């Protein structure tokens, strides 16, 4: 045994850092072990836009953590309230009623307090004006209940977490993959086995927090659990979340929990690399589809682009792209909607962008049948009902008589130049994980805590099924990370 810590946290993403900060409040010696080299640290959390779902009665509730918001900027904000009850309703609604109500209850209950706690630790927050609002009548009107983001996005989040951790004496080891869990005769977890730069070593711990992500970056596990073709999906983030620590927890008796054949997957640039790009990060996302249409290789529409705000549909639409011929599709816009596209995503370097003066020419550029695309666009345009287009609310401007319908924001594609963006399925993270209790202690198959074992973040199951309310991943990592670190720190000192 080389060393002993009170708490060892596995993984340097948002969940791991939150666990480490909380553990440090209750214990002296806290260590984060991270498989990736330092240049790839931060897991999926690094790749995020930093969007974090929280609850508030008004902007006043958020202002104490918005260091840079001026009074003049605040006066231009139109922010509908978002209560814990609304967050819970969203969790139940988007998961088709399947989320574990106790775990979801903890998520929504802690969501407001945890962002204040993170702020006190050194995380800086801002309003995500460009991504989560539209200008309406001189105001920035926020839609979809997700105004809060981190300064510097995921990159800033990880830099701020790292600085705070080091300042409070938390040790971090990179290039150190956990390859096993140490257990005593009673089955309690007493440390980890690590393959580090100096070879294999055993590190003793009073308690261990697993925050090592899901299995989204392992093609074999994806095919095994998510089903056919998931092995060809692109990975949006870190290549290091390959599920072996999750498997170690199961081997130690943890109860598998949640949606093991489900995941968060989105419309992602067709030209993106197979796994995440540290520079472009989340900007391969293509999230303005609610104001356009999406067609497949047969030039047919296949989903309701306007079913809800992007924040409530995007995480399930990647799976719909994967089902299409060639697992490829195109988002179409025209000169009217071009200015409303998310600039950071649609003008990112290397984006798969096509432009033409007619729909037929656009089809030719995309390698689609011009007659078929002309027919699809003409039928769509003809099906649009009269109404006032407003992207900041569910405007009810819809189609009638075509399948699938478009339920909101149906604007005709009639103003050249026409634009198309090639997309495929990009997987974000997997929903299957282990079961935890309110202290984020890992439970066995009889719902008993496995002594010394705690978990947070993507490898906790039971919260998300088929879909997910945008921004809940960082909140979940923070809420359960904080609880895991607290209970681990207390357990280690007991
Ligand atoms: C491109 C992209 C954009 C996103 N945008 C958002 C957003 O804006 N808002 C939001 O809420 N969510 C977003 N998400 C989802 C979000 O990233 C996750 O829900 C959340 O960050 C997961 O945090 P985590 O700490 O559980 O995992 P991670 O941040 O992935 O951290 C897990 C860490 O564990 C390490 N690890 C793995 N195996 C081992 C091992 N054997 N030993 C040691 N370490 C190991 C990994 O290297 C990694 O660093 C996005 C994801 C991606 C990929």
Coordinates of C-alpha atoms and ligand atoms in Angstrom, one line a residue:
X1 CA 0.0 0.0 0.0
X2 CA 1.7 3.2 -1.1
X3 CA -0.4 5.9 0.6
X4 CA -3.6 6.5 2.5
X5 CA -6.2 9.2 1.9
X6 CA -9.4 10.0 3.7
X7 CA -11.3 10.1 0.4
X8 CA -10.3 9.1 -3.1
X9 CA -12.4 10.4 -6.0
X10 CA -12.2 8.7 -9.3
X11 CA -12.6 11.1 -12.2
X12 CA -11.8 14.8 -12.7
X13 CA -15.1 15.9 -14.3
X14 CA -17.7 18.2 -12.7
X15 CA -19.1 15.4 -10.5
X16 CA -15.6 14.4 -9.3
X17 CA -14.6 18.0 -8.4
X18 CA -17.8 18.7 -6.6
X19 CA -17.3 15.4 -4.6
X20 CA -13.8 16.4 -3.8
X21 CA -14.7 19.9 -2.7
X22 CA -17.4 18.5 -0.4
X23 CA -15.2 15.7 0.9
X24 CA -12.6 18.4 1.8
X25 CA -15.1 20.2 4.0
X26 CA -15.3 17.0 6.2
X27 CA -11.8 15.5 5.9
X28 CA -8.2 16.3 5.5
X29 CA -6.7 14.2 2.8
X30 CA -8.6 14.1 -0.5
X31 CA -7.2 12.7 -3.8
X32 CA -8.6 12.8 -7.3
X33 CA -7.3 10.1 -9.6
X34 CA -7.8 10.8 -13.3
X35 CA -7.1 8.3 -16.1
X36 CA -6.5 11.0 -18.8
X37 CA -3.3 12.9 -19.1
X38 CA -3.5 16.5 -17.8
X39 CA -4.0 17.8 -21.3
X40 CA -7.2 15.7 -21.6
X41 CA -8.5 16.2 -18.0
X42 CA -12.0 17.3 -17.1
X43 CA -13.9 14.5 -18.9
X44 CA -17.1 15.4 -20.7
X45 CA -17.5 18.3 -18.4
X46 CA -14.7 20.1 -20.2
X47 CA -16.6 19.8 -23.5
X48 CA -19.8 21.4 -22.3
X49 CA -21.3 24.7 -22.9
X50 CA -21.5 25.0 -19.1
X51 CA -25.3 25.1 -19.3
X52 CA -26.6 24.3 -15.8
X53 CA -30.3 23.7 -14.9
X54 CA -31.3 25.4 -11.7
X55 CA -34.4 26.9 -10.2
X56 CA -35.3 30.5 -9.4
X57 CA -38.3 32.8 -8.8
X58 CA -36.8 35.6 -10.8
X59 CA -33.5 37.1 -11.9
X60 CA -33.1 38.4 -8.4
X61 CA -32.5 34.9 -7.1
X62 CA -29.6 34.4 -9.6
X63 CA -28.0 37.9 -9.3
X64 CA -25.8 37.1 -6.3
X65 CA -23.9 34.6 -8.4
X66 CA -23.8 36.6 -11.6
X67 CA -20.7 38.6 -10.8
X68 CA -20.4 40.4 -14.2
X69 CA -24.1 41.3 -14.9
X70 CA -24.6 45.0 -14.8
X71 CA -27.9 46.8 -13.9
X72 CA -28.3 47.9 -17.5
X73 CA -28.0 44.3 -18.8
X74 CA -30.3 43.1 -16.0
X75 CA -32.9 45.6 -17.1
X76 CA -33.0 43.9 -20.6
X77 CA -33.6 40.4 -19.3
X78 CA -37.0 38.8 -19.5
X79 CA -36.8 35.6 -17.5
X80 CA -39.8 33.5 -16.7
X81 CA -39.6 31.9 -13.2
X82 CA -38.6 28.2 -12.9
X83 CA -39.6 26.5 -9.7
X84 CA -38.6 23.1 -8.3
X85 CA -42.1 21.9 -9.1
X86 CA -41.6 22.8 -12.8
X87 CA -38.2 21.1 -12.8
X88 CA -39.8 18.0 -11.4
X89 CA -42.6 18.2 -13.9
X90 CA -40.0 18.4 -16.7
X91 CA -38.1 15.4 -15.3
X92 CA -41.2 13.3 -15.2
X93 CA -42.5 14.5 -18.5
X94 CA -39.4 14.0 -20.6
X95 CA -38.6 10.6 -19.1
X96 CA -42.2 9.4 -19.7
X97 CA -42.7 9.1 -16.0
X98 CA -39.9 6.6 -15.5
X99 CA -37.4 8.7 -13.5
X100 CA -36.8 7.6 -9.9
X101 CA -38.9 10.2 -8.0
X102 CA -36.7 10.1 -4.9
X103 CA -33.5 10.8 -6.9
X104 CA -35.2 13.3 -9.2
X105 CA -36.6 15.0 -6.0
X106 CA -33.1 15.4 -4.7
X107 CA -31.9 16.8 -8.0
X108 CA -34.6 19.5 -8.1
X109 CA -34.4 20.2 -4.4
X110 CA -30.7 20.9 -4.4
X111 CA -30.5 22.6 -7.8
X112 CA -30.7 26.1 -6.4
X113 CA -28.4 25.6 -3.4
X114 CA -25.7 23.8 -5.3
X115 CA -25.0 26.6 -7.8
X116 CA -24.6 29.0 -4.9
X117 CA -22.3 26.5 -3.2
X118 CA -20.2 26.1 -6.4
X119 CA -20.0 29.9 -6.6
X120 CA -18.6 30.0 -3.1
X121 CA -16.0 27.4 -4.2
X122 CA -14.9 29.6 -7.1
X123 CA -17.1 28.7 -10.0
X124 CA -18.2 31.8 -12.0
X125 CA -21.6 32.0 -13.6
X126 CA -23.2 34.1 -16.4
X127 CA -26.5 34.3 -18.3
X128 CA -26.3 32.4 -21.6
X129 CA -27.8 35.1 -23.7
X130 CA -26.6 34.0 -27.1
X131 CA -27.7 30.3 -26.6
X132 CA -30.8 30.6 -24.5
X133 CA -32.6 33.8 -25.4
X134 CA -34.0 35.6 -28.4
X135 CA -34.3 39.4 -28.7
X136 CA -38.0 40.3 -28.6
X137 CA -39.2 43.9 -28.4
X138 CA -35.9 45.2 -27.1
X139 CA -35.5 42.5 -24.4
X140 CA -33.6 39.2 -24.2
X141 CA -36.4 36.8 -23.7
X142 CA -35.1 33.5 -22.2
X143 CA -36.8 30.3 -23.3
X144 CA -36.6 26.7 -22.1
X145 CA -35.7 27.4 -18.4
X146 CA -31.9 27.2 -18.8
X147 CA -30.4 30.7 -18.4
X148 CA -27.4 29.8 -16.3
X149 CA -24.0 28.9 -17.6
X150 CA -20.4 28.9 -16.5
X151 CA -18.0 31.6 -17.5
X152 CA -15.7 30.1 -20.1
X153 CA -18.1 27.3 -20.7
X154 CA -16.8 23.8 -19.8
X155 CA -13.2 24.8 -20.3
X156 CA -13.7 27.6 -17.7
X157 CA -15.6 25.3 -15.4
X158 CA -12.7 22.8 -15.3
X159 CA -10.1 25.5 -14.9
X160 CA -12.0 27.1 -12.0
X161 CA -12.6 23.7 -10.3
X162 CA -9.0 22.7 -10.7
X163 CA -7.7 26.0 -9.2
X164 CA -10.2 25.7 -6.3
X165 CA -9.2 22.1 -5.6
X166 CA -5.5 22.8 -5.6
X167 CA -6.0 25.9 -3.4
X168 CA -7.8 23.9 -0.8
X169 CA -5.2 21.2 -0.7
X170 CA -6.9 18.5 -2.8
X171 CA -4.3 16.4 -4.6
X172 CA -4.9 15.4 -8.3
X173 CA -3.1 12.6 -10.1
X174 CA -3.4 12.5 -13.9
X175 CA -2.4 9.6 -16.1
X176 CA -3.7 7.4 -13.3
X177 CA -6.4 4.9 -14.4
X178 CA -8.3 3.0 -11.6
X179 CA -8.1 -0.7 -12.6
X180 CA -9.6 -2.2 -9.4
X181 CA -11.3 -1.5 -6.1
X182 CA -9.8 -2.7 -2.8
X183 CA -12.2 -4.3 -0.4
X184 CA -11.9 -5.8 3.1
X185 CA -13.3 -9.1 4.4
X186 CA -16.7 -7.4 5.1
X187 CA -17.0 -6.2 1.6
X188 CA -16.3 -2.5 2.5
X189 CA -14.4 -0.6 -0.2
X190 CA -11.0 0.5 1.3
X191 CA -9.2 2.0 -1.7
X192 CA -8.3 1.7 -5.3
X193 CA -5.7 0.0 -7.5
X194 CA -4.2 2.5 -10.0
X195 CA -2.1 2.2 -13.1
X196 CA -0.1 5.4 -13.0
X197 CA 3.0 6.8 -14.6
X198 CA 5.2 4.8 -12.1
X199 CA 3.4 1.5 -12.6
X200 CA 0.7 -0.2 -10.6
X201 CA 0.0 0.8 -7.0
X202 CA -2.6 0.4 -4.3
X203 CA -4.0 3.6 -2.6
X204 CA -5.9 3.1 0.7
X205 CA -8.9 5.3 1.4
X206 CA -11.4 5.8 4.1
X207 CA -14.0 6.1 1.3
X208 CA -14.1 6.1 -2.5
X209 CA -16.3 8.2 -4.7
X210 CA -16.8 6.9 -8.3
X211 CA -17.3 9.8 -10.7
X212 CA -15.7 8.3 -13.8
X213 CA -18.6 8.8 -16.3
X214 CA -20.6 6.3 -18.3
X215 CA -19.6 3.9 -21.1
X216 CA -20.3 6.2 -24.1
X217 CA -16.8 6.1 -25.4
X218 CA -16.6 2.3 -25.6
X219 CA -18.0 1.1 -29.0
X220 CA -18.4 -2.5 -27.8
X221 CA -20.3 -1.6 -24.6
X222 CA -22.5 0.8 -26.7
X223 CA -23.4 -2.0 -29.1
X224 CA -23.9 -4.4 -26.2
X225 CA -26.2 -2.2 -24.2
X226 CA -27.7 0.5 -26.5
X227 CA -28.2 -1.8 -29.5
X228 CA -27.2 -2.2 -33.1
X229 CA -25.4 0.7 -34.8
X230 CA -24.6 2.6 -31.6
X231 CA -21.0 1.5 -32.1
X232 CA -20.9 3.8 -35.2
X233 CA -22.2 6.9 -33.4
X234 CA -19.7 9.7 -33.0
X235 CA -18.6 10.5 -29.4
X236 CA -19.1 14.1 -28.6
X237 CA -16.7 14.3 -25.7
X238 CA -13.9 12.5 -23.9
X239 CA -12.6 9.2 -25.3
X240 CA -11.8 8.1 -21.7
X241 CA -15.3 7.3 -20.4
X242 CA -15.2 3.7 -21.3
X243 CA -17.2 2.1 -18.5
X244 CA -14.7 -0.1 -16.7
X245 CA -15.1 1.6 -13.3
X246 CA -18.9 1.2 -13.7
X247 CA -18.2 -2.5 -14.3
X248 CA -15.9 -2.7 -11.2
X249 CA -18.8 -1.3 -9.1
X250 CA -21.2 -3.9 -10.5
X251 CA -18.6 -6.6 -9.8
X252 CA -18.4 -5.3 -6.2
X253 CA -22.2 -5.9 -5.9
X254 CA -23.6 -2.6 -6.9
X255 CA -27.2 -2.6 -8.2
X256 CA -27.5 -1.8 -11.9
X257 CA -30.1 0.9 -12.2
X258 CA -31.7 3.2 -14.8
X259 CA -32.0 3.1 -18.6
X260 CA -29.2 0.7 -19.7
X261 CA -30.3 0.8 -23.3
X262 CA -30.8 4.6 -23.2
X263 CA -28.5 7.6 -23.7
X264 CA -28.2 11.3 -24.4
X265 CA -27.4 11.7 -28.1
X266 CA -27.9 14.7 -30.4
X267 CA -27.7 16.1 -33.9
X268 CA -23.9 16.5 -34.4
X269 CA -21.9 17.7 -37.4
X270 CA -21.5 14.9 -39.9
X271 CA -17.8 16.0 -40.4
X272 CA -16.9 15.9 -36.7
X273 CA -14.1 13.5 -35.7
X274 CA -15.0 10.1 -34.1
X275 CA -14.4 11.5 -30.6
X276 CA -14.4 14.9 -29.0
X277 CA -12.2 17.8 -30.3
X278 CA -10.7 19.8 -27.4
X279 CA -10.7 23.0 -29.4
X280 CA -14.2 22.9 -31.1
X281 CA -15.7 21.1 -28.1
X282 CA -19.5 21.4 -28.1
X283 CA -19.6 23.6 -31.2
X284 CA -20.1 20.6 -33.5
X285 CA -23.7 20.6 -32.1
X286 CA -26.4 21.7 -34.4
X287 CA -29.2 22.9 -32.2
X288 CA -31.2 25.4 -34.2
X289 CA -33.3 22.8 -35.9
X290 CA -36.6 24.0 -34.2
X291 CA -36.6 26.9 -36.7
X292 CA -35.8 24.8 -39.8
X293 CA -36.6 21.3 -41.1
X294 CA -34.6 18.1 -41.1
X295 CA -34.5 15.6 -44.0
X296 CA -32.9 12.2 -44.5
X297 CA -31.1 10.7 -47.5
X298 CA -34.4 10.1 -49.2
X299 CA -35.2 13.8 -48.8
X300 CA -38.0 13.0 -46.3
X301 CA -38.7 14.7 -43.0
X302 CA -38.9 12.2 -40.1
X303 CA -39.3 14.1 -36.8
X304 CA -41.2 17.0 -35.4
X305 CA -38.6 19.8 -35.3
X306 CA -40.9 22.0 -33.3
X307 CA -42.3 19.6 -30.8
X308 CA -40.9 21.6 -27.9
X309 CA -38.1 24.0 -27.1
X310 CA -34.7 22.6 -28.1
X311 CA -33.8 22.0 -24.5
X312 CA -36.5 19.3 -24.2
X313 CA -36.1 17.4 -27.5
X314 CA -32.4 17.6 -28.5
X315 CA -31.2 14.8 -26.3
X316 CA -33.5 12.2 -27.9
X317 CA -33.2 13.3 -31.5
X318 CA -29.6 11.9 -32.0
X319 CA -31.2 8.4 -31.8
X320 CA -33.6 9.4 -34.5
X321 CA -30.7 10.4 -36.8
X322 CA -29.0 7.0 -36.1
X323 CA -32.1 5.2 -37.4
X324 CA -32.0 7.0 -40.8
X325 CA -30.4 5.5 -43.9
X326 CA -26.6 5.9 -43.5
X327 CA -27.2 7.5 -40.1
X328 CA -27.1 10.9 -41.8
X329 CA -29.4 13.8 -42.3
X330 CA -29.5 17.5 -43.2
X331 CA -30.9 20.5 -41.4
X332 CA -32.4 23.1 -43.9
X333 CA -32.8 26.8 -43.3
X334 CA -33.3 29.8 -45.6
X335 CA -32.3 33.5 -45.6
X336 CA -35.0 34.4 -43.1
X337 CA -33.8 31.9 -40.4
X338 CA -30.1 32.2 -41.1
X339 CA -29.6 35.2 -38.7
X340 CA -31.4 33.2 -35.9
X341 CA -28.9 30.3 -36.0
X342 CA -26.7 29.8 -33.1
X343 CA -23.6 31.4 -34.4
X344 CA -21.0 29.5 -32.3
X345 CA -22.3 26.2 -33.7
X346 CA -23.2 27.0 -37.3
X347 CA -20.1 29.0 -38.1
X348 CA -17.6 26.8 -36.3
X349 CA -14.5 25.9 -38.3
X350 CA -15.0 22.8 -40.5
X351 CA -18.8 22.9 -40.2
X352 CA -20.6 20.8 -42.9
X353 CA -22.4 23.8 -44.6
X354 CA -24.0 23.9 -48.0
X355 CA -25.7 26.9 -49.8
X356 CA -27.6 27.2 -53.0
X357 CA -30.1 29.6 -54.7
X358 CA -32.8 27.0 -55.3
X359 CA -34.0 23.9 -53.4
X360 CA -33.2 21.8 -56.4
X361 CA -29.6 23.1 -56.5
X362 CA -29.3 22.5 -52.8
X363 CA -30.4 18.9 -53.3
X364 CA -27.8 18.4 -56.0
X365 CA -25.1 19.7 -53.6
X366 CA -26.2 17.3 -50.9
X367 CA -26.4 14.3 -53.3
X368 CA -30.2 14.1 -52.8
X369 CA -32.9 13.6 -55.4
X370 CA -33.9 17.2 -56.5
X371 CA -37.5 16.2 -57.2
X372 CA -37.9 14.5 -53.9
X373 CA -36.5 17.5 -51.9
X374 CA -38.6 19.9 -53.9
X375 CA -41.7 17.9 -53.1
X376 CA -40.9 17.7 -49.4
X377 CA -40.3 21.4 -49.1
X378 CA -43.4 22.3 -51.2
X379 CA -45.6 20.0 -49.1
X380 CA -44.1 21.5 -45.9
X381 CA -44.6 25.1 -47.0
X382 CA -48.2 24.3 -48.1
X383 CA -49.1 22.7 -44.8
X384 CA -48.1 25.8 -42.7
X385 CA -51.0 27.4 -40.9
X386 CA -51.2 31.2 -40.4
X387 CA -49.8 32.6 -37.2
X388 CA -47.2 34.9 -35.7
X389 CA -43.7 33.3 -35.6
X390 CA -41.9 33.9 -32.3
X391 CA -38.9 31.6 -31.5
X392 CA -38.9 32.7 -27.8
X393 CA -42.2 31.1 -27.0
X394 CA -44.1 28.0 -28.2
X395 CA -45.8 30.0 -30.8
X396 CA -48.2 27.3 -32.1
X397 CA -47.3 28.2 -35.7
X398 CA -47.8 24.7 -37.1
X399 CA -48.4 22.4 -40.1
X400 CA -51.5 20.5 -40.7
X401 CA -51.9 17.4 -42.9
X402 CA -48.3 16.2 -43.2
X403 CA -46.5 13.5 -41.3
X404 CA -44.6 14.1 -39.2
X405 CA -46.1 17.5 -38.3
X406 CA -44.1 20.5 -37.2
X407 CA -45.9 21.8 -34.1
X408 CA -44.2 25.2 -33.6
X409 CA -42.1 27.7 -35.4
X410 CA -43.2 26.5 -38.9
X411 CA -41.8 29.1 -41.3
X412 CA -41.9 28.4 -45.1
X413 CA -38.5 27.7 -46.8
X414 CA -39.0 30.2 -49.6
X415 CA -36.2 32.8 -49.4
X416 CA -32.9 32.1 -51.0
X417 CA -30.1 31.5 -50.3
X418 CA -31.1 28.1 -48.9
X419 CA -28.7 26.5 -46.4
X420 CA -28.1 22.9 -45.4
X421 CA -26.0 21.4 -42.6
X422 CA -25.0 17.8 -42.6
X423 CA -25.6 16.0 -39.3
X424 CA -25.2 12.5 -37.8
X425 CA -25.7 11.1 -34.3
X426 CA -23.4 12.3 -31.6
X427 CA -23.6 10.4 -28.3
X428 CA -23.1 12.5 -25.1
X429 CA -23.5 10.1 -22.3
X430 CA -25.2 6.8 -21.2
X431 CA -28.1 6.7 -18.9
X432 CA -27.5 3.2 -17.3
X433 CA -25.6 3.3 -14.0
X434 CA -25.6 2.2 -10.4
X435 CA -28.3 2.9 -7.8
X436 CA -27.5 5.3 -5.0
X437 CA -29.4 6.6 -2.0
X438 CA -29.9 10.2 -0.8
X439 CA -26.3 10.3 0.5
X440 CA -25.1 9.1 -3.0
X441 CA -24.0 5.9 -1.3
X442 CA -23.9 3.0 -3.8
X443 CA -26.5 0.4 -3.0
X444 CA -26.3 -3.4 -3.5
X445 CA -29.1 -5.5 -5.1
X446 CA -30.9 -5.6 -1.7
X447 CA -30.8 -1.8 -1.5
X448 CA -28.1 -1.9 1.3
X449 CA -25.2 0.6 1.1
X450 CA -21.9 -0.9 0.1
X451 CA -19.7 0.5 2.9
X452 CA -17.2 3.1 1.7
X453 CA -18.5 3.3 -1.9
X454 CA -20.2 6.4 -3.2
X455 CA -21.0 7.6 -6.7
X456 CA -22.0 10.7 -8.7
X457 CA -22.4 12.0 -12.2
X458 CA -23.0 10.0 -15.3
X459 CA -22.5 6.6 -13.6
X460 CA -25.5 7.1 -11.4
X461 CA -28.6 5.5 -12.9
X462 CA -32.3 6.1 -12.5
X463 CA -32.5 9.8 -13.3
X464 CA -32.8 9.9 -17.1
X465 CA -34.8 7.7 -19.5
X466 CA -34.9 8.1 -23.2
X467 CA -34.6 11.9 -22.9
X468 CA -33.4 14.6 -20.5
X469 CA -34.0 18.3 -19.7
X470 CA -31.0 20.2 -21.1
X471 CA -28.5 21.3 -18.5
X472 CA -29.3 18.6 -16.1
X473 CA -26.1 16.7 -16.5
X474 CA -23.9 19.3 -14.8
X475 CA -26.6 19.8 -12.1
X476 CA -26.8 16.1 -11.4
X477 CA -23.0 15.8 -11.2
X478 CA -22.9 18.8 -8.8
X479 CA -25.9 17.7 -6.6
X480 CA -24.9 14.1 -6.3
X481 CA -21.2 14.9 -6.3
X482 CA -21.7 17.2 -3.3
X483 CA -23.7 14.6 -1.5
X484 CA -21.3 11.9 -2.3
X485 CA -18.3 13.9 -1.1
X486 CA -20.1 14.9 2.1
X487 CA -21.1 11.3 3.0
X488 CA -17.7 9.9 1.9
X489 CA -15.9 12.5 4.0
X490 CA -18.1 11.8 7.0
X491 CA -17.8 8.0 6.6
X492 CA -14.0 8.3 6.3
X493 CA -13.8 10.3 9.6
X494 CA -16.2 8.0 11.5
Ligands
LIG1 C1 -20.0 18.1 -26.1 C2 -20.8 18.0 -24.8 C3 -21.5 19.1 -24.4 C4 -22.3 19.0 -23.2 N1 -22.9 20.1 -22.8 C5 -23.6 20.1 -21.6 C6 -24.1 21.3 -21.0 O1 -23.9 22.4 -21.5 N2 -24.8 21.1 -19.8 C7 -24.9 19.9 -19.1 O2 -25.5 19.8 -18.1 N3 -24.3 18.8 -19.6 C8 -23.7 18.9 -20.8 N4 -23.0 17.7 -21.3 C9 -23.1 16.5 -20.5 C10 -22.1 16.6 -19.3 O3 -20.8 16.7 -19.8 C11 -22.2 15.4 -18.4 O4 -23.5 15.1 -18.0 C12 -21.3 15.7 -17.1 O5 -20.3 16.6 -17.4 C13 -20.8 14.5 -16.6 O6 -19.9 14.8 -15.5 P1 -19.1 13.6 -14.8 O7 -18.2 14.3 -13.9 O8 -20.1 12.5 -14.4 O9 -18.3 12.9 -16.0 P2 -17.0 13.5 -16.8 O10 -17.0 15.0 -16.8 O11 -17.0 12.8 -18.1 O12 -15.8 13.0 -16.0 C14 -15.4 11.6 -15.9 C15 -13.9 11.5 -15.7 O13 -13.6 10.2 -15.3 C16 -12.4 9.8 -15.9 N5 -12.2 8.3 -15.9 C17 -12.9 7.4 -16.6 N6 -12.4 6.2 -16.3 C18 -11.5 6.3 -15.4 C19 -10.7 5.4 -14.7 N7 -10.7 4.1 -15.0 N8 -9.8 5.9 -13.7 C20 -9.7 7.2 -13.5 N9 -10.5 8.1 -14.1 C21 -11.4 7.7 -15.1 C22 -12.5 10.4 -17.3 O14 -11.2 10.5 -17.9 C23 -13.2 11.7 -17.0 O15 -12.2 12.7 -16.8 C24 -22.3 17.8 -22.4 C25 -21.5 16.7 -22.9 C26 -20.7 16.8 -24.0 C27 -19.9 15.7 -24.4

